[in-house]
Coordinates of C-alpha atoms in Angstrom, one line a residue:
Chain A
X11 CA -2.1 20.6 6.6
X12 CA -5.9 20.9 5.9
X13 CA -8.7 22.2 7.9
X14 CA -12.1 22.5 7.9
X15 CA -13.9 26.2 8.2
X16 CA -17.5 27.2 7.9
X17 CA -17.0 28.3 4.5
X18 CA -16.3 24.8 3.1
X19 CA -13.4 22.4 2.7
X20 CA -10.2 24.4 2.5
X21 CA -6.8 23.3 2.1
X22 CA -3.5 24.6 1.2
X23 CA -3.6 25.3 -2.4
X24 CA -0.5 24.0 -4.4
X25 CA 1.4 21.8 -1.9
X26 CA 3.1 19.2 -4.6
X27 CA 6.3 18.7 -2.0
X28 CA 3.6 17.8 0.5
X29 CA 5.4 19.6 2.9
X30 CA 2.5 21.5 4.3
X31 CA 3.7 25.0 4.0
X32 CA 1.3 27.9 3.8
X33 CA 1.0 29.5 0.5
X34 CA 1.7 33.2 0.6
X35 CA -1.1 35.6 1.3
X36 CA -3.0 33.1 3.5
X37 CA -0.9 33.6 6.5
X38 CA -3.4 36.2 7.9
X39 CA -6.4 33.9 7.9
X40 CA -4.5 30.3 8.7
X41 CA -1.7 29.5 10.6
X42 CA 1.5 28.0 9.1
X43 CA 2.5 24.7 9.8
X44 CA 4.6 25.5 12.9
X45 CA 1.2 27.0 14.4
X46 CA -0.7 23.9 13.8
X47 CA -3.0 22.0 15.7
X48 CA -6.3 23.7 16.1
X49 CA -5.7 27.0 16.4
X50 CA -6.7 28.4 13.1
X51 CA -10.0 26.7 12.9
X52 CA -12.6 29.3 14.4
X53 CA -15.5 27.2 14.5
X54 CA -15.7 24.5 17.7
X55 CA -16.7 21.1 16.2
X56 CA -16.3 17.5 17.2
X57 CA -14.1 16.0 14.6
X58 CA -12.0 12.8 14.3
X59 CA -8.2 13.3 14.0
X60 CA -6.5 11.0 11.6
X61 CA -2.9 10.4 10.9
X62 CA -2.4 9.8 7.3
X63 CA 0.2 7.6 6.3
X64 CA 3.8 8.5 6.2
X65 CA 4.7 9.8 2.7
X66 CA 8.1 10.1 1.1
X67 CA 8.1 13.9 1.6
X68 CA 6.3 13.4 5.1
X69 CA 8.0 10.1 6.6
X70 CA 6.7 11.1 10.2
X71 CA 3.3 11.3 9.0
X72 CA 3.4 14.7 10.5
X73 CA 0.6 16.3 8.1
X74 CA -2.6 16.0 9.9
X75 CA -5.7 15.2 8.1
X76 CA -8.9 16.7 10.1
X77 CA -12.1 15.2 9.4
X78 CA -14.5 17.7 10.1
X79 CA -18.3 17.8 10.8
X80 CA -20.7 17.8 7.8
X81 CA -21.2 21.1 6.4
X82 CA -22.3 22.6 3.1
X83 CA -19.7 23.2 0.4
X84 CA -18.5 27.0 -0.1
X85 CA -19.1 28.7 -3.5
X86 CA -16.4 27.0 -5.8
X87 CA -16.1 23.7 -4.3
X88 CA -18.1 20.4 -5.5
X89 CA -19.0 17.7 -3.3
X90 CA -16.9 15.0 -5.3
X91 CA -14.0 13.3 -4.0
X92 CA -10.9 15.0 -2.9
X93 CA -9.4 14.0 -6.4
X94 CA -10.8 16.8 -8.0
X95 CA -9.5 19.7 -5.4
X96 CA -6.4 21.4 -5.8
X97 CA -3.7 20.6 -3.2
X98 CA -5.6 17.6 -1.7
X99 CA -3.5 14.5 -1.8
X100 CA -6.1 11.9 -1.6
X101 CA -5.5 8.6 -0.1
X102 CA -5.7 5.9 -2.7
X103 CA -5.8 2.0 -2.7
X104 CA -5.8 -0.4 -5.6
X105 CA -7.0 -3.6 -5.7
X106 CA -6.1 -6.3 -8.5
X107 CA -8.0 -9.5 -8.5
X108 CA -7.2 -12.2 -11.0
X109 CA -10.0 -14.6 -12.2
X110 CA -9.7 -17.4 -14.2
X111 CA -11.6 -16.3 -17.2
X112 CA -12.6 -13.0 -18.7
X113 CA -16.1 -13.8 -18.3
X114 CA -16.0 -14.5 -14.5
X115 CA -14.0 -11.1 -14.0
X116 CA -17.2 -9.6 -15.6
X117 CA -19.6 -11.3 -13.7
X118 CA -17.7 -9.9 -10.6
X119 CA -18.0 -6.4 -12.1
X120 CA -21.7 -6.5 -12.7
X121 CA -22.1 -7.8 -9.1
X122 CA -20.0 -5.5 -7.2
X123 CA -20.4 -2.4 -9.0
X124 CA -24.0 -1.5 -8.6
X125 CA -24.2 -0.7 -5.0
X126 CA -23.2 3.1 -4.2
X127 CA -20.4 3.7 -1.8
X128 CA -22.3 5.2 1.6
X129 CA -20.0 7.9 2.3
X130 CA -19.9 9.0 -1.2
X131 CA -18.5 12.7 -0.7
X132 CA -15.7 11.2 1.1
X133 CA -14.9 7.9 -0.5
X134 CA -15.1 6.7 -4.1
X135 CA -14.0 3.8 -6.0
X136 CA -14.0 2.6 -9.8
X137 CA -14.0 -1.0 -11.0
X138 CA -12.8 -1.6 -14.4
X139 CA -12.0 -5.3 -16.1
X140 CA -9.1 -6.0 -18.0
X141 CA -8.4 -9.3 -19.3
X142 CA -9.4 -11.7 -16.5
X143 CA -8.4 -9.2 -13.7
X144 CA -10.9 -6.8 -11.9
X145 CA -9.1 -4.0 -10.6
X146 CA -10.6 -1.6 -8.2
X147 CA -9.2 1.8 -7.7
X148 CA -10.2 3.9 -4.6
X149 CA -9.8 7.6 -3.7
X150 CA -10.7 8.9 -0.4
X151 CA -10.3 11.9 2.2
X152 CA -10.6 10.1 5.5
X153 CA -8.5 7.1 6.3
X154 CA -10.9 5.4 8.4
X155 CA -14.0 5.4 5.7
X156 CA -11.5 4.0 3.4
X157 CA -10.3 1.2 5.4
X158 CA -14.0 0.3 6.0
X159 CA -14.9 0.7 2.5
X160 CA -12.2 -1.8 1.5
X161 CA -12.8 -4.4 4.1
X162 CA -16.7 -4.1 3.3
X163 CA -15.6 -4.6 -0.5
X164 CA -13.2 -7.7 0.5
X165 CA -16.3 -9.2 2.5
X166 CA -18.5 -8.6 -0.6
X167 CA -16.0 -10.1 -3.1
X168 CA -15.5 -13.2 -1.1
X169 CA -19.0 -13.7 -1.3
X170 CA -19.2 -13.1 -5.0
X171 CA -16.3 -15.6 -5.5
X172 CA -17.9 -18.2 -3.4
X173 CA -20.9 -17.9 -5.2
X174 CA -19.4 -18.6 -8.4
X175 CA -17.5 -21.5 -7.1
X176 CA -20.8 -23.3 -5.9
X177 CA -23.3 -22.1 -8.6
X178 CA -20.8 -21.6 -11.7
X179 CA -19.2 -21.8 -14.1
X180 CA -21.4 -18.8 -16.3
X181 CA -23.6 -20.4 -18.9
X182 CA -22.5 -18.9 -22.2
X183 CA -24.0 -15.8 -23.2
X184 CA -26.3 -16.3 -26.4
X185 CA -24.8 -13.6 -29.0
X186 CA -26.7 -10.7 -29.1
X187 CA -28.6 -11.0 -26.2
X188 CA -28.2 -8.3 -23.5
X189 CA -28.2 -8.9 -19.7
X190 CA -31.3 -7.4 -18.7
X191 CA -33.4 -7.9 -21.6
X192 CA -36.7 -9.6 -22.2
X193 CA -36.1 -13.0 -22.3
Chain B
X19 CA -33.8 -14.2 5.8
X20 CA -35.6 -16.9 3.8
X21 CA -35.7 -18.2 0.4
X22 CA -38.9 -19.4 -1.6
X23 CA -39.4 -20.5 -5.2
X24 CA -42.9 -19.6 -6.6
X25 CA -44.1 -21.9 -9.3
X26 CA -47.3 -21.6 -11.1
X27 CA -50.0 -22.5 -8.3
X28 CA -47.9 -21.6 -5.1
X29 CA -45.1 -21.5 -3.1
X30 CA -42.9 -24.4 -3.0
X31 CA -40.1 -24.2 -0.6
X32 CA -39.3 -21.6 2.4
X33 CA -36.4 -22.6 4.4
X34 CA -35.7 -19.7 7.0
X35 CA -32.8 -18.6 9.2
X36 CA -33.6 -16.3 12.0
X37 CA -31.2 -13.1 12.7
X38 CA -30.8 -10.0 15.1
X39 CA -31.0 -6.5 13.7
X40 CA -27.5 -4.9 14.3
X41 CA -26.8 -4.0 10.3
X42 CA -23.0 -5.4 10.5
X43 CA -24.0 -8.4 12.4
X44 CA -26.7 -8.9 10.0
X45 CA -24.9 -8.7 7.0
X46 CA -22.4 -11.3 8.4
X47 CA -24.9 -13.8 9.3
X48 CA -26.7 -13.1 5.8
X49 CA -23.2 -13.7 3.9
X50 CA -22.4 -16.6 6.0
X51 CA -26.0 -18.8 5.4
X52 CA -27.1 -17.2 2.1
X53 CA -25.4 -19.9 -0.3
X54 CA -26.7 -22.7 2.0
X55 CA -30.0 -21.7 1.8
X56 CA -29.9 -21.2 -1.8
X57 CA -28.9 -24.4 -2.4
X58 CA -31.5 -25.9 0.5
X59 CA -34.5 -24.2 -1.4
X60 CA -33.3 -25.3 -4.8
X61 CA -33.2 -29.1 -3.3
X62 CA -36.1 -28.9 -1.4
X63 CA -38.1 -27.6 -4.6
X64 CA -36.6 -30.3 -6.6
X65 CA -35.4 -27.6 -9.0
X66 CA -32.2 -27.1 -10.9
X67 CA -31.0 -23.6 -12.0
X68 CA -32.6 -24.1 -15.6
X69 CA -36.2 -24.3 -14.2
X70 CA -35.7 -20.7 -12.7
X71 CA -37.3 -18.2 -14.6
X72 CA -36.2 -14.8 -13.1
X73 CA -34.3 -14.0 -9.9
X74 CA -36.0 -11.7 -7.1
X75 CA -34.3 -9.9 -4.7
X76 CA -34.9 -7.0 -2.4
X77 CA -34.0 -3.5 -3.7
X78 CA -34.8 -1.7 -0.6
X79 CA -35.9 -0.2 1.7
X80 CA -33.9 -1.6 4.5
X81 CA -30.5 -1.6 6.2
X82 CA -27.8 -1.1 3.5
X83 CA -25.2 -3.8 4.6
X84 CA -27.4 -7.0 4.8
X85 CA -29.3 -5.7 1.6
X86 CA -26.3 -5.6 -0.3
X87 CA -24.8 -8.9 0.7
X88 CA -27.8 -10.7 -0.9
X89 CA -28.3 -8.2 -3.7
X90 CA -24.5 -9.3 -4.9
X91 CA -25.5 -13.0 -4.8
X92 CA -28.7 -12.3 -6.7
X93 CA -26.9 -10.6 -9.3
X94 CA -24.0 -13.2 -9.8
X95 CA -26.5 -16.1 -9.9
X96 CA -28.5 -14.2 -12.4
X97 CA -25.7 -13.6 -14.5
X98 CA -24.1 -17.3 -13.9
X99 CA -27.4 -18.7 -15.1
X100 CA -28.5 -15.7 -17.6
X101 CA -31.7 -15.2 -16.0
X102 CA -33.3 -12.0 -15.8
X103 CA -33.1 -9.9 -12.5
X104 CA -35.9 -8.2 -10.6
X105 CA -35.5 -5.6 -7.9
X106 CA -38.2 -5.7 -5.3
X107 CA -39.7 -3.1 -3.1
X108 CA -39.9 -4.6 0.5
X109 CA -43.3 -3.0 1.3
X110 CA -44.8 -4.2 -2.0
X111 CA -43.4 -7.7 -1.0
X112 CA -45.6 -7.6 1.8
X113 CA -48.6 -6.6 -0.1
X114 CA -48.4 -9.1 -2.9
X115 CA -48.1 -11.7 -0.4
X116 CA -50.8 -10.5 1.5
X117 CA -53.1 -10.7 -1.6
X118 CA -51.8 -13.9 -2.2
X119 CA -52.3 -15.9 0.8
X120 CA -55.9 -14.0 2.1
X121 CA -57.2 -13.6 -1.4
X122 CA -58.2 -9.9 -1.1
X123 CA -58.8 -8.2 -4.3
X124 CA -58.1 -4.6 -3.8
X125 CA -57.7 -3.9 0.2
X126 CA -56.7 -1.0 2.2
X127 CA -53.7 -2.2 3.6
X128 CA -52.2 -1.5 7.0
X129 CA -48.5 -2.3 6.9
X130 CA -46.7 -2.8 10.3
X131 CA -43.5 -3.8 11.4
X132 CA -40.3 -2.9 13.2
X133 CA -39.3 -0.8 10.4
X134 CA -42.2 0.4 8.6
X135 CA -45.8 1.9 9.3
X136 CA -47.8 2.6 6.4
X137 CA -51.7 2.8 5.3
X138 CA -51.7 2.2 1.6
X139 CA -54.2 1.8 -0.9
X140 CA -53.7 1.1 -5.0
X141 CA -55.0 3.5 -7.3
X142 CA -54.1 3.8 -10.8
X143 CA -50.9 2.0 -11.0
X144 CA -49.4 3.2 -7.7
X145 CA -49.5 1.8 -4.1
X146 CA -50.1 5.0 -2.6
X147 CA -49.4 5.9 0.7
X148 CA -52.1 7.5 2.6
X149 CA -50.7 7.9 6.0
X150 CA -47.8 6.8 8.0
X151 CA -45.5 7.3 10.8
X152 CA -43.9 10.7 10.8
X153 CA -41.1 9.2 13.1
X154 CA -40.6 5.6 14.2
X155 CA -42.5 2.8 13.2
X156 CA -44.8 0.8 15.8
X157 CA -43.0 -2.4 15.8
X158 CA -39.8 -0.2 17.0
X159 CA -41.6 1.5 19.4
X160 CA -42.9 -1.8 21.2
X161 CA -39.3 -2.9 20.9
X162 CA -37.9 -0.3 22.5
X163 CA -40.4 -0.6 25.2
X164 CA -39.9 -4.3 25.7
X165 CA -36.0 -2.9 26.2
X166 CA -37.1 -0.5 28.8
X167 CA -39.0 -3.3 30.7
X168 CA -36.2 -5.9 30.2
X169 CA -38.6 -8.2 28.5
X170 CA -37.2 -11.5 26.7
X171 CA -36.3 -10.9 23.1
X172 CA -37.2 -14.8 22.7
X173 CA -39.2 -15.4 20.6
X174 CA -39.4 -11.8 19.6
X175 CA -40.2 -8.8 22.1
X176 CA -43.7 -8.0 20.3
X177 CA -44.6 -11.4 21.1
X178 CA -43.8 -11.4 24.7
X179 CA -45.4 -7.9 24.9
X180 CA -48.7 -9.3 23.5
X181 CA -48.8 -12.3 26.1
X182 CA -48.0 -9.9 28.9
X183 CA -50.7 -7.7 27.6
X184 CA -53.4 -10.5 28.2
X185 CA -52.7 -10.4 31.7
X186 CA -52.8 -6.2 32.3
X187 CA -56.0 -5.0 34.3
X188 CA -55.3 -1.4 34.5
X189 CA -55.4 1.2 31.6
X190 CA -52.6 3.6 32.0
X191 CA -53.3 7.1 30.1
X192 CA -50.7 7.4 27.3
X193 CA -50.5 10.4 24.9
X194 CA -52.6 9.5 21.6
X195 CA -51.1 10.9 18.8
X196 CA -52.8 10.5 15.5
X197 CA -52.3 13.7 13.5
X198 CA -54.5 13.8 10.4
X199 CA -53.7 10.9 8.4
X200 CA -50.3 10.2 10.1
X201 CA -49.5 8.7 13.5
X202 CA -46.6 9.5 15.5
X203 CA -44.8 7.0 18.0
X204 CA -41.9 8.7 19.6
X205 CA -43.3 10.8 21.8
X206 CA -45.4 7.7 23.4
X207 CA -42.4 5.9 23.7
X208 CA -40.6 8.5 25.4
X209 CA -43.5 9.0 27.9
X210 CA -43.8 5.4 28.6
X211 CA -40.2 5.3 29.3
X212 CA -40.5 7.9 31.8
X213 CA -43.4 6.9 33.7
X214 CA -42.6 2.9 33.7
X215 CA -40.1 3.4 35.7
X216 CA -42.2 5.8 38.2
X217 CA -45.1 3.7 38.5
X218 CA -43.5 0.3 38.7
X219 CA -41.2 1.6 41.6
X220 CA -44.6 2.9 43.3
X221 CA -46.3 -0.2 42.4
X222 CA -49.3 2.1 40.8
X223 CA -49.1 -0.6 38.1
X224 CA -47.6 -3.9 36.9
X225 CA -45.6 -4.4 33.6
X226 CA -48.4 -6.2 32.3
X227 CA -50.8 -3.0 32.8
X228 CA -48.1 -0.9 30.9
X229 CA -47.9 -3.7 28.1
X230 CA -51.8 -3.7 27.8
X231 CA -52.1 -0.1 27.9
X232 CA -49.3 0.6 25.1
X233 CA -50.9 -1.6 22.9
X234 CA -54.2 -0.9 23.3
X235 CA -53.1 3.0 22.4
X236 CA -50.9 2.4 19.6
X237 CA -53.5 -0.1 17.9
X238 CA -56.1 2.2 18.5
X239 CA -54.3 4.9 16.7
X240 CA -53.3 2.4 13.5
X241 CA -57.1 1.6 13.4
X242 CA -58.1 4.8 13.4
X243 CA -56.1 5.8 10.5
X244 CA -56.6 2.8 8.5
X245 CA -60.5 3.7 9.0
X246 CA -60.1 7.1 7.7
X247 CA -58.3 5.9 4.6
X248 CA -61.0 3.2 4.0
X249 CA -63.6 5.9 4.3
X250 CA -61.6 7.9 1.8
X251 CA -61.4 5.2 -0.5
X252 CA -64.9 3.7 0.0
X253 CA -63.0 0.4 0.5
X254 CA -64.9 -2.6 1.8
X255 CA -61.9 -4.9 2.5
X256 CA -58.9 -4.3 4.9
X257 CA -55.8 -6.3 5.1
X258 CA -52.7 -6.2 7.4
X259 CA -49.5 -7.1 6.7
X260 CA -45.9 -6.9 8.4
X261 CA -44.6 -8.2 11.7
X262 CA -46.7 -6.5 14.0
X263 CA -49.6 -8.0 12.0
X264 CA -48.9 -11.2 14.0
X265 CA -50.6 -9.5 16.8
X266 CA -53.9 -11.0 17.7
X267 CA -55.0 -8.0 19.9
X268 CA -54.3 -5.9 16.7
X269 CA -56.5 -7.9 14.6
X270 CA -59.2 -8.0 16.9
X271 CA -59.6 -4.3 17.2
X272 CA -59.4 -3.9 13.2
X273 CA -61.9 -6.7 12.9
X274 CA -64.2 -4.9 15.4
X275 CA -63.8 -1.7 13.2
X276 CA -64.3 -3.5 9.7
X277 CA -67.4 -5.2 11.1
X278 CA -68.7 -1.8 12.0
X279 CA -68.2 -0.5 8.5
X280 CA -69.6 -3.7 6.9
X281 CA -66.0 -4.6 5.4
X282 CA -64.0 -7.7 5.8
X283 CA -60.7 -8.0 7.2
X284 CA -57.7 -10.2 5.8
X285 CA -54.9 -11.2 8.1
X286 CA -51.9 -13.7 7.8
X287 CA -50.0 -15.8 10.5
X288 CA -46.5 -15.6 11.3
X289 CA -45.3 -17.3 8.3
X290 CA -46.3 -14.7 6.0
X291 CA -46.5 -11.7 8.2
X292 CA -42.9 -11.5 9.2
X293 CA -40.2 -10.9 6.6
X294 CA -39.7 -13.5 4.2
X295 CA -38.0 -14.3 0.8
X296 CA -41.4 -15.7 -0.4
X297 CA -43.0 -12.3 -0.5
X298 CA -39.9 -11.2 -2.7
X299 CA -40.3 -14.0 -4.9
X300 CA -44.1 -13.6 -5.2
X301 CA -43.8 -9.6 -5.8
X302 CA -41.1 -10.3 -8.4
X303 CA -43.1 -13.1 -9.8
X304 CA -45.7 -10.4 -10.7
X305 CA -43.2 -7.8 -11.6
X306 CA -41.7 -10.4 -14.3
X307 CA -45.2 -11.3 -15.6
X308 CA -46.0 -8.0 -16.4
X309 CA -42.7 -7.3 -18.2
X310 CA -40.3 -5.7 -15.7
X311 CA -36.8 -6.5 -15.7
X312 CA -34.0 -4.5 -13.5
X313 CA -30.9 -4.1 -15.5
X314 CA -27.7 -4.7 -13.7
X315 CA -26.8 -0.8 -13.8
X316 CA -30.2 0.0 -12.2
X317 CA -30.0 -2.8 -9.5
X318 CA -27.9 -1.0 -6.6
X319 CA -29.7 -1.5 -3.2
X320 CA -31.1 1.6 -1.7
X321 CA -32.2 2.1 2.0
X322 CA -35.0 4.7 0.9
X323 CA -37.7 3.5 -1.4
X324 CA -40.8 4.7 -1.4
X325 CA -43.9 2.3 -1.9
X326 CA -45.4 4.5 -4.5
X327 CA -42.2 4.7 -6.5
X328 CA -43.1 1.5 -8.1
X329 CA -45.3 1.5 -11.1
X330 CA -47.7 -1.5 -10.5
X331 CA -48.5 -2.6 -14.1
X332 CA -49.7 -5.7 -13.0
X333 CA -52.6 -4.9 -11.6
X334 CA -55.5 -2.6 -13.6

């Protein structure tokens, strides 16, 4: 269970089993799982409660993920997505899109990679090409924003594919000519 | 959205599809029509992809989802056809189209639309912002007022306010909020939203009077800050661009001010005032000729993109 506090995003440290027990030494400040819900959060704020997907260690999905109102990060925390923070199990999603040729996969990458995610602190994605496959890997702290990002990406991907079908195939690039260089 | 091909000598094709302004809906609309529009533009201009020199698209400012929908298509065709890509600033698109169509050489520009209100003048390779709204755009103020009075959106709220204003007889006093070189509209909007219901209920004024009063007030404010910038620059030309620039009353008031100063007013009609792809093509063309290129890695759209961020290397 994680809880937002005024000092920054805080979570149980070292929770590899995903059971949600509080580490020792922290019981005085934050409630243990048996006292969950909102009693430990000292500040009233509006937030959206999301249930994370059930995992092998937590099949009923009992561990609550609480997305808090925006706040300044506390000392020692950064604003990178949750993957960089100990103890947080980020939600992940991977998409593999096969293309007819490596060149077309690269074109799709070139079209889809440049636009930044709207909620960069919470949702991040990486795009890579290997062979003819475009692979997209998401990491997110928040399920709802993750879902929105995936759906938007699929809409954009569909548009790119339709564009390639309608106005492709790609002209072969001249060797030594970089995309974006003077022609 | 619209597409346009700019060839030496002028614009060749401008098919258009109209849209409402909720970001998600707008993006969906763009995705649905863009490929047909692109094909239509090529066909109408009698061109193939080989004939194209470069691909210009709107990098920003604007609403994220619609901008991204168009940008991915621009990037895709630029890669498919091996053409350079130019990410264009929307405001500069308006300015360059205004200059092309009217022939104004170095005007003080009043850029007024639903999303932007700026007074701009060119100096040393930048379009400098001399004054702007500190809150909402004037077009936004007019559109939201239209909603309060339940004025129709067809063809546009601003157009309908303009027609109703012509029948207004009484000037209702509204706050006049010029702040130095800048203007503010959200206070006027709140005020008129409050008084409208009260005064209409008591019959103190008609909706036409309110339309008239709002236009007279906000347009006078815009004329004032434009004049201030012209005085500062010693400018003899004024150019109005942006959707609100279609408004004839605004053009009249600006013309009066220009006449008093011995300056010349330039304005366009609704084909070029309102957002269009042609203006992006025009600005993109200027940029391309001056050697600008937008590498893919730099081609991301951005909702905030200041007019003065661009180095205007195509002018002296």
